[in-house]
Short mmCIF file of C-alpha atoms in Angstrom, two decimals:
data_model
loop_
_atom_site.label_atom_id
_atom_site.label_comp_id
_atom_site.label_asym_id
_atom_site.label_seq_id
_atom_site.Cartn_x
_atom_site.Cartn_y
_atom_site.Cartn_z
CA MET A 1 -41.80 -26.09 -29.85
CA GLU A 2 -39.44 -22.70 -29.40
CA ILE A 3 -42.83 -21.06 -28.34
CA LEU A 4 -43.20 -23.93 -25.44
CA ILE A 5 -39.95 -23.91 -24.50
CA SER A 6 -39.98 -19.84 -24.08
CA PHE A 7 -43.57 -20.43 -21.83
CA TYR A 8 -41.72 -22.94 -19.85
CA ASP A 9 -38.55 -21.01 -18.69
CA ASN A 10 -40.84 -17.69 -18.21
CA ALA A 11 -43.02 -19.57 -15.84
CA LEU A 12 -39.77 -20.94 -14.14
CA ILE A 13 -38.25 -17.61 -13.55
CA TYR A 14 -40.97 -15.40 -13.06
CA TYR A 15 -43.36 -17.32 -11.14
CA PRO A 16 -41.20 -20.46 -9.52
CA ASN A 17 -43.60 -20.56 -6.88
CA VAL A 18 -46.62 -20.96 -8.78
CA PHE A 19 -44.84 -23.71 -11.35
CA PHE A 20 -43.33 -25.82 -8.33
CA ALA A 21 -46.77 -25.71 -6.58
CA VAL A 22 -48.47 -27.23 -9.84
CA LEU A 23 -45.54 -29.51 -10.35
CA PHE A 24 -46.15 -30.58 -6.88
CA PHE A 25 -50.00 -31.16 -7.50
CA VAL A 26 -49.34 -32.88 -10.90
CA SER A 27 -47.09 -35.66 -9.04
CA ILE A 28 -49.73 -36.07 -6.48
CA LEU A 29 -52.58 -36.46 -9.05
CA GLY A 30 -50.07 -38.87 -10.44
CA ILE A 31 -49.56 -40.85 -7.65
CA ILE A 32 -52.94 -41.15 -6.77
CA LEU A 33 -53.99 -42.07 -10.57
CA VAL A 34 -51.42 -44.86 -10.54
CA SER A 35 -52.04 -46.18 -6.73
CA ILE A 36 -56.27 -46.53 -8.11
CA GLY A 37 -54.99 -48.50 -11.43
CA ILE A 38 -52.83 -50.74 -8.76
CA ILE A 39 -55.70 -51.38 -7.02
CA LEU A 40 -57.96 -52.47 -9.85
CA LEU A 41 -55.97 -54.16 -11.25
CA TRP A 42 -55.04 -56.33 -7.87
CA LYS A 43 -57.92 -58.33 -8.59
CA ASN A 44 -57.28 -59.34 -11.50
CA ILE A 45 -53.51 -59.90 -10.51
CA LYS A 46 -55.23 -62.38 -7.79
CA ARG A 47 -57.19 -64.33 -9.85
CA VAL A 48 -54.34 -64.34 -12.29
CA ILE A 49 -52.48 -66.17 -8.89
CA GLU A 50 -55.16 -68.14 -7.89
CA GLU A 51 -55.39 -69.77 -11.28
CA ILE A 52 -51.99 -70.31 -11.62
CA LYS A 53 -52.02 -72.39 -7.71
CA SER A 54 -54.57 -74.18 -8.77
CA THR A 55 -52.75 -75.62 -11.83
CA LEU A 56 -49.57 -75.85 -9.69
CA LYS A 57 -52.24 -78.10 -7.39
CA GLN A 58 -53.28 -80.21 -10.35
CA ILE A 59 -49.70 -80.84 -11.41
CA LYS A 60 -48.88 -81.86 -7.85
CA LYS A 61 -51.69 -84.69 -7.91
CA ILE A 62 -51.03 -85.48 -11.35
CA LYS A 63 -46.75 -86.25 -9.68
CA ASN A 64 -48.60 -88.22 -7.34
CA ASN A 65 -50.51 -90.32 -9.07
CA GLU A 66 -48.16 -91.08 -11.74
CA ARG A 67 -46.66 -94.05 -10.11
CA LYS A 68 -50.00 -95.28 -9.18
CA ARG A 69 -50.68 -95.44 -13.14
CA ILE A 70 -49.97 -98.23 -15.09
CA SER A 71 -50.42 -96.39 -18.39
CA PHE A 72 -48.98 -93.05 -19.35
CA VAL A 73 -50.50 -92.12 -22.04
CA PRO A 74 -53.40 -90.30 -19.92
CA MET A 75 -50.57 -88.84 -17.82
CA ILE A 76 -49.13 -87.31 -20.81
CA ARG A 77 -52.08 -85.94 -22.43
CA ILE A 78 -53.04 -84.24 -19.27
CA PHE A 79 -49.79 -82.58 -19.38
CA PHE A 80 -50.39 -81.52 -22.88
CA GLU A 81 -53.93 -79.87 -21.90
CA LYS A 82 -52.26 -78.04 -19.14
CA LYS A 83 -49.39 -76.53 -21.52
CA LYS A 84 -46.46 -77.67 -19.21
CA ILE A 85 -43.98 -78.32 -21.84
CA SER A 86 -40.56 -77.65 -21.15
CA PHE A 87 -37.30 -79.93 -21.34
CA VAL A 88 -37.00 -80.87 -18.29
CA CYS A 89 -40.63 -82.37 -17.60
CA ILE A 90 -40.36 -84.07 -21.60
CA ILE A 91 -36.90 -85.89 -20.01
CA LYS A 92 -38.59 -86.95 -16.95
CA TYR A 93 -41.78 -88.24 -18.61
CA LEU A 94 -39.67 -90.04 -21.49
CA THR A 95 -37.67 -92.01 -18.90
CA ILE A 96 -41.01 -92.89 -17.21
CA SER A 97 -43.02 -94.06 -20.48
CA PHE A 98 -39.39 -96.15 -20.80
CA VAL A 99 -39.54 -97.67 -17.33
CA HIS A 100 -43.30 -98.62 -17.65
CA MET A 101 -42.88 -100.11 -21.33
CA ILE A 102 -40.10 -102.40 -19.91
CA LYS A 103 -42.63 -103.13 -16.65
CA VAL A 104 -45.44 -103.95 -19.15
CA THR A 105 -43.02 -105.92 -21.39
CA PHE A 106 -42.15 -107.90 -18.48
CA ILE A 107 -45.49 -108.34 -17.50
CA ARG A 108 -46.64 -109.55 -20.66
CA ILE A 109 -43.63 -111.86 -20.97
CA ASN A 110 -44.49 -113.94 -17.77
CA THR A 111 -48.39 -114.01 -18.29
CA ALA A 112 -47.82 -115.44 -21.94
CA LEU A 113 -44.84 -117.99 -20.15
CA GLY A 114 -47.81 -118.61 -17.79
CA TYR A 115 -50.41 -119.32 -20.85
CA ILE A 116 -47.92 -120.99 -22.20
CA GLU A 117 -47.23 -123.57 -19.16
CA SER A 118 -50.76 -123.67 -18.36
CA GLN A 119 -51.37 -124.63 -22.11
CA ALA A 120 -48.47 -127.18 -21.70
CA GLU A 121 -49.88 -128.69 -18.81
CA LYS A 122 -53.13 -129.44 -20.27
CA ILE A 123 -52.21 -130.90 -23.62
CA ALA A 124 -49.58 -132.61 -21.31
CA LYS A 125 -53.14 -133.95 -18.86
CA LYS A 126 -54.94 -134.79 -22.54
CA ILE A 127 -51.96 -137.11 -23.94
CA GLU A 128 -52.06 -138.85 -20.52
CA LYS A 129 -55.69 -139.66 -20.66
CA GLU A 130 -55.36 -140.89 -24.27
CA ILE A 131 -52.94 -143.02 -23.55
CA LEU A 132 -54.92 -144.32 -20.41
CA ILE A 133 -57.61 -144.59 -22.58
CA GLU A 134 -55.65 -146.81 -25.16
CA GLU A 135 -54.16 -149.25 -22.44
CA MET B 1 -11.84 29.61 -32.80
CA LYS B 2 -13.73 26.92 -34.78
CA LYS B 3 -11.54 24.14 -33.29
CA THR B 4 -12.18 25.54 -29.79
CA ASN B 5 -15.88 25.16 -30.34
CA VAL B 6 -15.74 21.92 -31.97
CA ALA B 7 -13.34 20.73 -28.92
CA TYR B 8 -16.20 22.81 -26.35
CA LEU B 9 -18.88 20.69 -28.39
CA ILE B 10 -17.42 17.65 -27.95
CA LEU B 11 -16.54 18.02 -24.63
CA THR B 12 -19.92 18.49 -23.82
CA ALA B 13 -21.44 16.00 -25.35
CA CYS B 14 -19.24 13.87 -24.01
CA LEU B 15 -20.09 15.01 -20.54
CA MET B 16 -23.96 14.82 -21.27
CA TYR B 17 -23.29 11.54 -22.19
CA PHE B 18 -21.24 10.68 -19.13
CA VAL B 19 -23.15 12.34 -16.59
CA PHE B 20 -26.87 13.18 -17.41
CA ILE B 21 -27.64 9.92 -20.05
CA PRO B 22 -26.74 7.22 -17.46
CA LYS B 23 -28.39 9.16 -14.54
CA ALA B 24 -31.73 9.54 -16.72
CA LEU B 25 -31.62 6.07 -17.66
CA ALA B 26 -30.95 4.82 -13.81
CA ILE B 27 -34.15 6.60 -12.70
CA GLU B 28 -35.79 4.57 -15.15
CA TYR B 29 -34.86 1.42 -14.16
CA SER B 30 -36.29 -0.39 -11.14
CA LEU B 31 -34.86 -3.57 -9.13
CA ALA B 32 -37.22 -6.63 -8.27
CA TRP B 33 -38.00 -6.99 -4.93
CA PRO B 34 -36.22 -9.67 -3.04
CA GLY B 35 -38.87 -11.28 -0.92
CA ILE B 36 -37.32 -12.82 1.87
CA LEU B 37 -33.87 -11.33 2.88
CA PRO B 38 -31.15 -13.47 3.88
CA ASP B 39 -31.35 -12.67 7.64
CA SER B 40 -34.55 -14.94 6.94
CA LYS B 41 -33.94 -18.81 8.44
CA ILE B 42 -35.72 -20.24 5.25
CA TYR B 43 -33.37 -18.23 3.09
CA LYS B 44 -31.25 -21.32 2.20
CA LEU B 45 -34.21 -23.16 0.89
CA LYS B 46 -34.85 -19.64 -1.28
CA VAL B 47 -30.74 -20.30 -2.61
CA LEU B 48 -31.69 -24.04 -2.99
CA ARG B 49 -35.13 -23.09 -5.42
CA ASN B 50 -32.80 -21.03 -7.41
CA LYS B 51 -29.97 -23.01 -7.86
CA ILE B 52 -32.78 -25.90 -9.09
CA ILE B 53 -34.39 -23.22 -11.50
CA TYR B 54 -30.88 -21.82 -12.82
CA LYS B 55 -30.36 -26.14 -13.78
CA MET B 56 -33.75 -26.58 -15.48
CA ILE B 57 -34.00 -23.48 -17.49
CA ILE B 58 -33.57 -24.72 -21.20
CA ASN B 59 -32.63 -21.47 -23.24
CA PRO B 60 -29.51 -20.05 -22.89
CA VAL B 61 -31.02 -16.44 -23.46
CA LYS B 62 -33.20 -17.13 -20.47
CA LYS B 63 -30.02 -18.22 -18.23
CA VAL B 64 -28.90 -14.39 -18.94
CA GLU B 65 -32.04 -13.21 -18.19
CA PHE B 66 -32.40 -14.95 -14.77
CA ASP B 67 -28.96 -13.79 -13.66
CA LEU B 68 -30.06 -10.25 -13.91
CA LEU B 69 -32.76 -10.72 -11.88
CA MET B 70 -30.95 -12.73 -9.45
CA ALA B 71 -28.54 -10.17 -9.48
CA ASP B 72 -31.02 -7.28 -8.91
CA LYS B 73 -32.73 -8.87 -6.28
CA THR B 74 -29.54 -9.78 -4.35
CA ILE B 75 -28.20 -6.27 -4.62
CA TYR B 76 -31.72 -4.71 -3.59
CA ALA B 77 -31.46 -7.25 -0.77
CA SER B 78 -27.74 -6.00 0.22
CA LYS B 79 -29.33 -2.55 0.17
CA LEU B 80 -32.13 -3.43 2.77
CA LEU B 81 -29.92 -5.27 5.27
CA VAL B 82 -27.77 -2.36 5.10
CA ASP B 83 -30.74 -0.14 6.04
CA LYS B 84 -31.63 -2.33 8.75
CA GLY B 85 -28.38 -2.29 10.03
CA GLU B 86 -26.66 -5.90 9.51
CA ILE B 87 -23.78 -4.49 7.48
CA VAL B 88 -21.64 -7.64 7.44
CA LEU B 89 -24.65 -9.77 6.09
CA ALA B 90 -25.28 -6.78 3.22
CA LYS B 91 -21.46 -6.97 2.45
CA ASP B 92 -21.75 -11.29 1.68
CA THR B 93 -25.11 -10.24 -0.18
CA ALA B 94 -23.45 -7.58 -2.35
CA LEU B 95 -20.69 -9.75 -2.79
CA LYS B 96 -22.85 -12.30 -4.23
CA GLY B 97 -25.05 -10.45 -6.03
CA GLU B 98 -22.10 -9.04 -8.32
CA ASN B 99 -21.26 -12.77 -8.21
CA TYR B 100 -24.44 -13.56 -10.44
CA TYR B 101 -23.42 -10.64 -12.70
CA SER B 102 -20.42 -12.38 -13.35
CA MET B 103 -22.80 -15.74 -14.53
CA LEU B 104 -24.69 -13.54 -16.49
CA VAL B 105 -21.14 -12.49 -18.13
CA GLN B 106 -20.71 -16.28 -18.69
CA ASP B 107 -24.18 -16.90 -19.58
CA TYR B 108 -23.84 -14.11 -22.27
CA ASN B 109 -20.76 -15.81 -23.64
CA ASN B 110 -22.91 -18.96 -23.57
CA ALA B 111 -25.24 -17.59 -25.76
CA LEU B 112 -23.14 -15.90 -28.16
CA LEU B 113 -21.02 -19.04 -28.59
CA LYS B 114 -24.49 -21.27 -29.23
CA GLY B 115 -25.44 -19.00 -32.07
CA LYS B 116 -28.46 -17.09 -30.08
CA LYS B 117 -29.18 -13.81 -30.58
CA ILE B 118 -29.53 -11.25 -26.99
CA PRO B 119 -32.53 -9.10 -27.41
CA SER B 120 -31.75 -5.73 -27.75
CA LEU B 121 -34.35 -4.92 -24.65
CA LEU B 122 -32.59 -7.38 -22.64
CA ASP B 123 -29.20 -5.49 -23.64
CA GLN B 124 -30.51 -2.58 -22.68
CA LYS B 125 -31.78 -4.23 -19.26
CA ILE B 126 -27.97 -5.38 -18.69
CA THR B 127 -26.65 -1.99 -19.15
CA LEU B 128 -29.35 -0.11 -17.18
CA ALA B 129 -28.90 -2.90 -14.55
CA VAL B 130 -25.19 -1.81 -13.93
CA ILE B 131 -25.62 1.71 -13.66
CA LYS B 132 -28.33 1.12 -11.26
CA HIS B 133 -26.05 -1.66 -9.18
CA GLN B 134 -23.09 0.82 -9.01
CA GLU B 135 -25.45 3.86 -8.10
CA ILE B 136 -26.46 1.29 -5.19
CA PHE B 137 -23.02 0.44 -4.07
CA LYS B 138 -22.16 4.00 -4.19
CA GLU B 139 -25.13 4.92 -1.76
CA MET B 140 -24.33 1.61 0.14
CA GLU B 141 -20.48 3.13 0.66
CA ASN B 142 -21.92 6.45 1.79
CA ALA B 143 -24.03 4.64 4.56
CA VAL B 144 -21.51 2.58 5.75
CA SER B 145 -18.07 3.06 7.60
CA GLY B 146 -14.53 1.55 7.78
CA GLU B 147 -13.94 -2.07 5.98
CA GLY B 148 -17.29 -1.90 5.06
CA LYS B 149 -16.97 0.65 2.69
CA LYS B 150 -13.82 -0.90 1.18
CA VAL B 151 -16.09 -4.08 0.49
CA PHE B 152 -18.52 -2.15 -1.44
CA GLN B 153 -15.85 -0.20 -3.49
CA ILE B 154 -14.49 -3.48 -4.39
CA VAL B 155 -17.75 -4.66 -5.44
CA ASP B 156 -18.10 -1.30 -7.22
CA LYS B 157 -14.81 -2.42 -8.98
CA PHE B 158 -16.09 -5.85 -9.83
CA SER B 159 -19.40 -4.29 -11.95
CA LYS B 160 -17.34 -2.00 -13.84
CA ILE B 161 -14.91 -5.07 -14.86
CA ASN B 162 -17.80 -6.88 -15.54
CA TYR B 163 -19.54 -4.69 -17.66
CA GLY B 164 -16.37 -4.29 -19.21
CA PHE B 165 -16.56 -8.20 -20.19
CA ILE B 166 -20.23 -7.26 -21.59
CA VAL B 167 -19.18 -4.47 -23.67
CA GLY B 168 -16.29 -6.27 -25.12
CA LEU B 169 -18.76 -9.74 -25.83
CA ARG B 170 -20.84 -7.22 -27.46
CA ASN B 171 -17.68 -5.66 -29.73
CA PRO B 172 -15.27 -8.27 -30.20
CA LYS B 173 -13.65 -6.44 -33.25
CA LYS B 174 -12.91 -3.47 -31.45
CA THR B 175 -11.93 -5.17 -28.37
CA ASN B 176 -9.30 -6.77 -30.49
CA GLY B 177 -7.89 -3.74 -31.55
CA GLU B 178 -9.07 -4.38 -35.23
#
């Protein structure tokens, strides 16, 4: 190490112009190599950016379609497939699922009531017919 | 009779030491070529480069070596300026050259404080350089008249003081009166 330091000091004292010229060329070479590296990496960076853009588009599509979907399960499946899990998203989809559940339950109760009504009407009609036949 | 002989011998030895040896040594020592002189437009750039180099040197002993080289170059540049007839600039340059020697004293002290040993060759060079510098200052004194002469005398005095410091650092016990 001391020999190296001594060599460096001697070069600096006795050949300062050569030392600074070498330093200058080495720094230029370094800049060129770094810029080439950046250019080569830029393609990969571009690809990654495009991928991110496409996933963002898909997420936007899912958001637009989420109101139209009755079932929230496939939506959440895509959501997990894309690995877009965050606290805000989970809260959001839990509230959506809760609203969907209430909606479905209301519709089912409605249909059940309608079914009971129709059945009751049928029974009533049957009873009416039987009474008429007896009379 | 014997006492006078001994005294005579000591006196001649002293004369030999103070008169002949320094001159003989001064002939051996040659100053480095200064390159660009202070009257050049790019001299400021050179000074900046030298300041950067001074900051970049790691080894304290090498700093001493650098100071010596700078002192040599600057004093030689001063002599060249006198030869050119630029006395005002030569005076400033001589003072700056001696300032480099003052820096050398400081760096010499720092190197010793850091436990570094000054090589004997460098030590010898420092001594020879002082003799050479003083020789040049004397030459410039003779070449210049009036106020310029006074400045070179002062610089010569500084040179002697600085060398006194170096001697003191070499033999700290003797200077302390022990």
